[in-house]
Tab-separated table of C-alpha atoms in Angstrom:
chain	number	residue	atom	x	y	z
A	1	UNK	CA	17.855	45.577	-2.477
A	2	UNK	CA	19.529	42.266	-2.437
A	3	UNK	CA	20.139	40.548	1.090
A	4	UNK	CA	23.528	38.383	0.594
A	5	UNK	CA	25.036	39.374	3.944
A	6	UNK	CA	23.282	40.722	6.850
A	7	UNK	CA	24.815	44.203	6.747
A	8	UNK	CA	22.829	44.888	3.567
A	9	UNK	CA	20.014	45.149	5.603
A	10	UNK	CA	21.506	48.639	7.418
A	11	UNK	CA	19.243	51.564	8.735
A	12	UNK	CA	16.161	48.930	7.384
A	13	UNK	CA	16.702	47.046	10.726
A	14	UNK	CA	14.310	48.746	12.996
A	15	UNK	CA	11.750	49.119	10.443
A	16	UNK	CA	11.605	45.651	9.058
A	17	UNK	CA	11.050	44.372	12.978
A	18	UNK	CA	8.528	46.437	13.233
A	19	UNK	CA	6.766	44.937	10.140
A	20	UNK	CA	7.428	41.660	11.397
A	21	UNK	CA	5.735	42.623	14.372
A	22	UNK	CA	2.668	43.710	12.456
A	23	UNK	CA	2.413	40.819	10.554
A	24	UNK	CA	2.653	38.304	12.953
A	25	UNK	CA	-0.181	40.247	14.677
A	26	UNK	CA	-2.561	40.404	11.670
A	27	UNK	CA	-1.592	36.415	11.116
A	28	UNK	CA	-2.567	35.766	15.243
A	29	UNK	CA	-5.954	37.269	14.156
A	30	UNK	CA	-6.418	35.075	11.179
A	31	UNK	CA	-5.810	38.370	8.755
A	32	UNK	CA	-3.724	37.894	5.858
A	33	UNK	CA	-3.435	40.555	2.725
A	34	UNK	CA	-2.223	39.691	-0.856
A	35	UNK	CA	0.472	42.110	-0.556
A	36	UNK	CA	2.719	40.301	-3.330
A	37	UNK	CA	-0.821	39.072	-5.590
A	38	UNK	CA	0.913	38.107	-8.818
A	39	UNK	CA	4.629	38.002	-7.502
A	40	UNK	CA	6.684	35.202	-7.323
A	41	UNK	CA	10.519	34.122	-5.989
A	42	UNK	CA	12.436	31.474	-7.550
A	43	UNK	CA	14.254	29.247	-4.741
A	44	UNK	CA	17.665	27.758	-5.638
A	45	UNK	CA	18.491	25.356	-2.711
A	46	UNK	CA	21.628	23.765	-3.475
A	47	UNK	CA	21.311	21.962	0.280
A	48	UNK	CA	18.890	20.620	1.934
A	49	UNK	CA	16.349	22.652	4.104
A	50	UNK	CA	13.171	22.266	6.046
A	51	UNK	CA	12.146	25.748	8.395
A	52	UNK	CA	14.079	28.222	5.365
A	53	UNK	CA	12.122	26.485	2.777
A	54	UNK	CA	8.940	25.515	4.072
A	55	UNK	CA	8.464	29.093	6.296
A	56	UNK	CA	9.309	31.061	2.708
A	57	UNK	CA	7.024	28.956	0.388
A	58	UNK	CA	4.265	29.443	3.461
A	59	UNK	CA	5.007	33.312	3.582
A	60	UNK	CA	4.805	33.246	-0.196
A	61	UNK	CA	1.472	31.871	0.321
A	62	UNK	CA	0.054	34.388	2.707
A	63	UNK	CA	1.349	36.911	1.245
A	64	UNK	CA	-0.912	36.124	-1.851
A	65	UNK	CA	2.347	35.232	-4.121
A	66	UNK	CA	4.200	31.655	-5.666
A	67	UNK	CA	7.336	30.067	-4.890
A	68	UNK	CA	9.110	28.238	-7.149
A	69	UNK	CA	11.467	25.141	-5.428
A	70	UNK	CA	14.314	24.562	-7.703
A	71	UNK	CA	16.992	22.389	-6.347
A	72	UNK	CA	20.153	21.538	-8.247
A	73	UNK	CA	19.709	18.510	-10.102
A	74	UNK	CA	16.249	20.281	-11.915
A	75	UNK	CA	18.312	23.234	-13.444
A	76	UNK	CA	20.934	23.860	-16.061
A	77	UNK	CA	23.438	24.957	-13.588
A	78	UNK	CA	23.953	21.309	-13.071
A	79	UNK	CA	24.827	20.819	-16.983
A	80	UNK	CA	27.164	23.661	-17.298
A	81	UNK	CA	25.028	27.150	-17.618
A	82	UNK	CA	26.741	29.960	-15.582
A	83	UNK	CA	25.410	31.911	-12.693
A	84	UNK	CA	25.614	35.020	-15.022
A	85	UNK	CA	22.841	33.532	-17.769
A	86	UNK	CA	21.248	31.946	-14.931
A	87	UNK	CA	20.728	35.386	-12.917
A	88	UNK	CA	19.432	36.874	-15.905
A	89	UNK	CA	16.950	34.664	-17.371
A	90	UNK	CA	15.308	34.175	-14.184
A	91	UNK	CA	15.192	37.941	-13.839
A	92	UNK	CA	12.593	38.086	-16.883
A	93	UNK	CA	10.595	35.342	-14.689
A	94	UNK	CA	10.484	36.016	-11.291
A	95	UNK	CA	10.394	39.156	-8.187
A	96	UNK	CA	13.345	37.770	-6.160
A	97	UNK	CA	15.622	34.947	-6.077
A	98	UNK	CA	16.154	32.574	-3.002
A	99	UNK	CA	19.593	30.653	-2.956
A	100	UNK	CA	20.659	28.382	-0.246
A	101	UNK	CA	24.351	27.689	-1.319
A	102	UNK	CA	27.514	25.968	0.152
A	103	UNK	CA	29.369	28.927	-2.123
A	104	UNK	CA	29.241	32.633	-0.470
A	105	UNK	CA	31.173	34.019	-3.999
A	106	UNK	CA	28.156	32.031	-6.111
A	107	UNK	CA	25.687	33.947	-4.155
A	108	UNK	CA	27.557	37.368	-4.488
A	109	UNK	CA	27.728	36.464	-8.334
A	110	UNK	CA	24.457	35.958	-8.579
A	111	UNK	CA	23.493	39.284	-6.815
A	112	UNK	CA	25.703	41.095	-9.212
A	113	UNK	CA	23.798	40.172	-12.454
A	114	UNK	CA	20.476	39.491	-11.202
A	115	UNK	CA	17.723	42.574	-12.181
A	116	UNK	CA	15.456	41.029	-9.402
A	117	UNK	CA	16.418	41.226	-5.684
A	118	UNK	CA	18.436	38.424	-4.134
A	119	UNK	CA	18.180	36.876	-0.552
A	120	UNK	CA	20.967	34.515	0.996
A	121	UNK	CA	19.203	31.782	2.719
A	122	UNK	CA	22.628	30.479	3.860
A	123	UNK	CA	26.106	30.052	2.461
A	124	UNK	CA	29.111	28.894	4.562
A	125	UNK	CA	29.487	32.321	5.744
A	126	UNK	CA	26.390	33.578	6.526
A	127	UNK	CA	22.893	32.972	7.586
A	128	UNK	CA	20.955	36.601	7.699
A	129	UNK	CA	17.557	35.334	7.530
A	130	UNK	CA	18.013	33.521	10.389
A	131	UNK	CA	19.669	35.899	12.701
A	132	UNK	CA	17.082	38.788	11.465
A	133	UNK	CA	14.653	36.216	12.931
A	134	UNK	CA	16.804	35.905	15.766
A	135	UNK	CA	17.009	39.417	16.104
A	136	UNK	CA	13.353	39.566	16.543
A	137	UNK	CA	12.891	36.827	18.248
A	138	UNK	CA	15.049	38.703	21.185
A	139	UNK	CA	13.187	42.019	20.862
A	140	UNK	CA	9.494	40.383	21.442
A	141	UNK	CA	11.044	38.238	24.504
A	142	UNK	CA	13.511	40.957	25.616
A	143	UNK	CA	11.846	44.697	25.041
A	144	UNK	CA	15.540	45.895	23.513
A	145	UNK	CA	18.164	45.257	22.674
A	146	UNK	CA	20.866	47.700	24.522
A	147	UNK	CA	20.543	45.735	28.210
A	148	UNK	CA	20.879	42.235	26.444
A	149	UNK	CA	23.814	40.512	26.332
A	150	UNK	CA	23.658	36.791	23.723
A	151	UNK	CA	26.578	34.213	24.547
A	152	UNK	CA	27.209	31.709	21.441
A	153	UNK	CA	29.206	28.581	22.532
A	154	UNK	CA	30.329	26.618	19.756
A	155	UNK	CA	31.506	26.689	16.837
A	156	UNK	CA	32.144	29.605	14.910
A	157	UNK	CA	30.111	29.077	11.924
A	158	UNK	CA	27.705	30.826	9.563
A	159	UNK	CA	25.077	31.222	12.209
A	160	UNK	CA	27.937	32.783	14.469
A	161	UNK	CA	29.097	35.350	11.700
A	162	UNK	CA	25.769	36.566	11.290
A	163	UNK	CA	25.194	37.292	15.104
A	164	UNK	CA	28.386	38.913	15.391
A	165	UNK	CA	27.104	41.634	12.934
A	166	UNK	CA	23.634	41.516	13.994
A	167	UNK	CA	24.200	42.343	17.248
A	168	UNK	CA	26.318	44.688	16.975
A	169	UNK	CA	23.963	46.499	14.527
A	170	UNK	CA	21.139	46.263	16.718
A	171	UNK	CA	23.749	47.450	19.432
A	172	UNK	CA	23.059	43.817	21.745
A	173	UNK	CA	26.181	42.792	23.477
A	174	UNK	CA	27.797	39.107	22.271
A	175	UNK	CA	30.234	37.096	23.925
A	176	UNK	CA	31.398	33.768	22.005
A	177	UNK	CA	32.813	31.108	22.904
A	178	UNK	CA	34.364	28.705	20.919
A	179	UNK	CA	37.588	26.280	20.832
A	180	UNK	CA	41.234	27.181	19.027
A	181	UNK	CA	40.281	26.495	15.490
A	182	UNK	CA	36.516	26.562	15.572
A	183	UNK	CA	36.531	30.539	15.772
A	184	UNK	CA	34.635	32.974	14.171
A	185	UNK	CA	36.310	34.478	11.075
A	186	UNK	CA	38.538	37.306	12.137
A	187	UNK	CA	37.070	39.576	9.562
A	188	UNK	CA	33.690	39.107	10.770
A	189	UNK	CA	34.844	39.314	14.773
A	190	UNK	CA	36.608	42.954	13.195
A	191	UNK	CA	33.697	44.375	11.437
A	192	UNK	CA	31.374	43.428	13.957
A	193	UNK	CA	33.576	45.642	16.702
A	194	UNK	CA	33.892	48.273	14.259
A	195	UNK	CA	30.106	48.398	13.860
A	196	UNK	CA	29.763	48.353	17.725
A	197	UNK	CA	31.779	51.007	18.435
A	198	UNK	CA	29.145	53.491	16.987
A	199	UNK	CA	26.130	51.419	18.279
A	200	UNK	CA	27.536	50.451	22.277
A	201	UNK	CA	27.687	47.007	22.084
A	202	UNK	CA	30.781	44.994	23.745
A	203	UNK	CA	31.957	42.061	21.175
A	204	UNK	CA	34.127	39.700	22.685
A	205	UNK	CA	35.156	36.390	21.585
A	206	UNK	CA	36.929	34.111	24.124
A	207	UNK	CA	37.677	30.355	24.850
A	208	UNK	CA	36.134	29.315	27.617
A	209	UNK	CA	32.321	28.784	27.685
A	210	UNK	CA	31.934	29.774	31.513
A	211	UNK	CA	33.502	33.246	30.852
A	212	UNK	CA	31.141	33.596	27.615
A	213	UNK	CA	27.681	32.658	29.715
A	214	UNK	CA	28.547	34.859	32.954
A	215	UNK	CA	25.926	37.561	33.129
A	216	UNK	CA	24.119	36.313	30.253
A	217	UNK	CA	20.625	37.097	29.252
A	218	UNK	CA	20.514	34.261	26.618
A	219	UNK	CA	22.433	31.445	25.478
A	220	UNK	CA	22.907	30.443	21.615
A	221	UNK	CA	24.036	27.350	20.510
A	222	UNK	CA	24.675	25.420	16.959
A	223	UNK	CA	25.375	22.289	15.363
A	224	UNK	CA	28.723	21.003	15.727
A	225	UNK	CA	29.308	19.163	12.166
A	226	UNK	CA	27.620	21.092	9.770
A	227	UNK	CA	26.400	20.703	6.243
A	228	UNK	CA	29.802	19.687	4.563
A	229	UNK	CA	31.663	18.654	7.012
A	230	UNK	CA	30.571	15.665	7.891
A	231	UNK	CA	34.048	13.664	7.140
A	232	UNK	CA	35.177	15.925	10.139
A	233	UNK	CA	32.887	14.782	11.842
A	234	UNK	CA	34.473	12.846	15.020
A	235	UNK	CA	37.187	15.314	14.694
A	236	UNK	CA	34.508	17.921	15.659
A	237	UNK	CA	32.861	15.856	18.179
A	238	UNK	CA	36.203	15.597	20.523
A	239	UNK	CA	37.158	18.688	20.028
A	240	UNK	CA	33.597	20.741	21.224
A	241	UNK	CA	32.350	18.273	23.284
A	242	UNK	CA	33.520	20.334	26.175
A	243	UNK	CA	31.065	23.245	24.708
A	244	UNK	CA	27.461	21.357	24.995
A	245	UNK	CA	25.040	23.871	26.590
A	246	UNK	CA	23.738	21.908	29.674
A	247	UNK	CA	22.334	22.505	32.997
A	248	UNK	CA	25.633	23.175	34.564
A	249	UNK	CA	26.583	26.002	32.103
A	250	UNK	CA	23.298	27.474	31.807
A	251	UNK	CA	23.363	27.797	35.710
A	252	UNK	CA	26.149	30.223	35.383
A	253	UNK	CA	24.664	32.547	33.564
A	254	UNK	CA	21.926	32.070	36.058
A	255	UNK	CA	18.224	32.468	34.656
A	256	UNK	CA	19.078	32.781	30.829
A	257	UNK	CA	17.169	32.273	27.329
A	258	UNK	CA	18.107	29.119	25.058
A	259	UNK	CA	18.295	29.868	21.549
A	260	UNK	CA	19.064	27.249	18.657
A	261	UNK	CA	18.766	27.715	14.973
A	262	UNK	CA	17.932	24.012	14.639
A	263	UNK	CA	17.958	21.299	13.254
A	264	UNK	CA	19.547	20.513	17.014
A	265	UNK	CA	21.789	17.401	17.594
A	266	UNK	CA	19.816	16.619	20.888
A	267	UNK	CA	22.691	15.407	23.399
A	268	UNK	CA	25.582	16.817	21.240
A	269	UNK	CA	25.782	20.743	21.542
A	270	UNK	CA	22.066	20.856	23.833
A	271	UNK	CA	21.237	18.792	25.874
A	272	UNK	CA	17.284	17.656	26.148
A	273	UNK	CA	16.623	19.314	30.129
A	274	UNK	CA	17.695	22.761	28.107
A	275	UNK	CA	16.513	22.344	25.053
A	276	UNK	CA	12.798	21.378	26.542
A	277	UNK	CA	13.360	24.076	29.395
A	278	UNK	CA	10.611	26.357	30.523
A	279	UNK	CA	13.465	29.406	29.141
A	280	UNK	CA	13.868	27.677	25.699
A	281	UNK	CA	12.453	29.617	22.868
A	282	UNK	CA	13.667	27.638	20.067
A	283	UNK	CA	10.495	27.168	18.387
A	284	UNK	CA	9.952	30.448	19.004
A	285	UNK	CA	12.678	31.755	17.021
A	286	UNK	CA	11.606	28.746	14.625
A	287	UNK	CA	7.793	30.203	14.471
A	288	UNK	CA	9.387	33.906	13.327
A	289	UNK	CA	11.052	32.945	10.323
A	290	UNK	CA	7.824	32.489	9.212
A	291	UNK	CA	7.063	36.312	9.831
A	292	UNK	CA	10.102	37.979	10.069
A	293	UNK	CA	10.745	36.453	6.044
A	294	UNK	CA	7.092	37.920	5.134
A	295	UNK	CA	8.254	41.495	6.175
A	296	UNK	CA	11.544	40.925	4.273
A	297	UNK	CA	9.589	40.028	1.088
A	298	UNK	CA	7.307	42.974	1.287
């Protein structure tokens, strides 16, 4: 099963929580299993990383297996070998196949001639591993998911498209907020609604940030310039700066969760008093990539 978009994941949601949740108990007890002894993933990071690389090398390691780092300027891509040859010679060599990518259509064309299971570790469209973590993250603070309702305020990124669909599969409600030309991709606001139609979510997507936090539960927030787009980036500054999650916004929502993917701009999009808050979990939702990316490898 390859993992380029969140949705692949489908009725394996529940379970693969659950695993999560079993692993990160055997790992609190000091118990770790070779489950994948004599497997190993190949890791194509086209852009830089720190908690997707280091927590899926570490989970590699737990789990008994080998990661292989491969970043662009060490493989033949760089000299002209397509993604077809590339997919299939490291399908002779490896279990699965990382790629961190600024192309989504690289990563699908990958997937489509690999004969080893490949898992998006971020593209400009999506970031699954992340929000799966997310996703857990939420259950273990939260209980469910059905009462819960996330506000995003920011810009509609990656991270963003993700949670759209994530939440509505796990049926959590989502409210984001972001300014005229920093919102989430129509097609993923559309197929996140049509998903929550079935599973009683509410998807909204609005402009003002007080409207998105009122009744929250929890309160997601993102980098404003991301990888890429950094000759945007006083452009992006001005135009979100009105969208920072600080004390005054997170007391309209009243007693909510932080979240943050990180790395965090600290005074940009959070400020410090949140992000250091007694209701932050960041580095909680940091700590289960770590074991929410073991249960996706096994």
């Amino acid at each position: 099963m390859n993992l380029v978009s969140i949705l692949d994941i489908g009725d394996a949601l529940l379970p693969l929580l659950k695993k999560t949740q079993e692993l990160k108990d055997d790992a609190q007890r000091g118990v770790f299993e070779d489950r994948l002894k004599n497997k190993s993933v190949s890791m194509i990071f086209n852009k830089p990383s720190t908690r997707t690389r280091v927590s899926f090398e570490v989970a590699m390691v737990q789990l008994g297996g080998h990661a292989i780092y491969l970043d662009k300027s060490s493989m033949q891509l760089e000299r002209g070998e397509t993604i077809k040859d590339t997919a299939l010679t490291l399908s002779k060599y490896v279990d699965a196949i990382l790629v961190r990518s600024g192309s989504h259509a690289n990563v699908v064309e990958l997937a489509k001639y690999s004969r080893v299971p490949v898992i998006n570790c971020l593209t400009e469209l999506e970031h699954p591993c992340q929000v799966l973590a997310d996703l857990y993250t939420v259950r273990e603070c939260k209980g469910a998911f059905n009462s819960v309702k996330l506000a995003y305020v920011g810009d509609g990124n990656n991270v963003c498209h993700s949670l759209l669909l994530g939440s509505a599969m796990a049926g959590m409600s989502i409210a984001v907020a972001s300014p005229k030309g920093y919102e989430p991709s129509t097609e993923f606001l559309m197929k996140a609604k049509t998903i929550a139609a079935t599973t009683g979510s509410d998807i909204s997507a609005v402009l003002e940030p007080e409207e998105a936090v009122e009744g929250a539960d929890i309160i997601y927030t993102d980098v404003w310039v991301s990888m890429g787009q950094e000759t945007e980036k006083k452009k992006r500054l001005r135009d979100l700066r009105s969208y920072q999650v600080n004390a005054e916004l997170v007391k309209k929502a009243g007693n909510p969760l932080i979240m943050h993917c990180l790395p965090a701009k600290r005074g940009q999009e959070i400020t410090d008093e949140v992000l250091e808050s007694e209701n932050s979990i960041v580095f909680k939702q940091a700590e289960n990539r770590l074991h929410l990316q073991k249960a996706l490898l096994c």
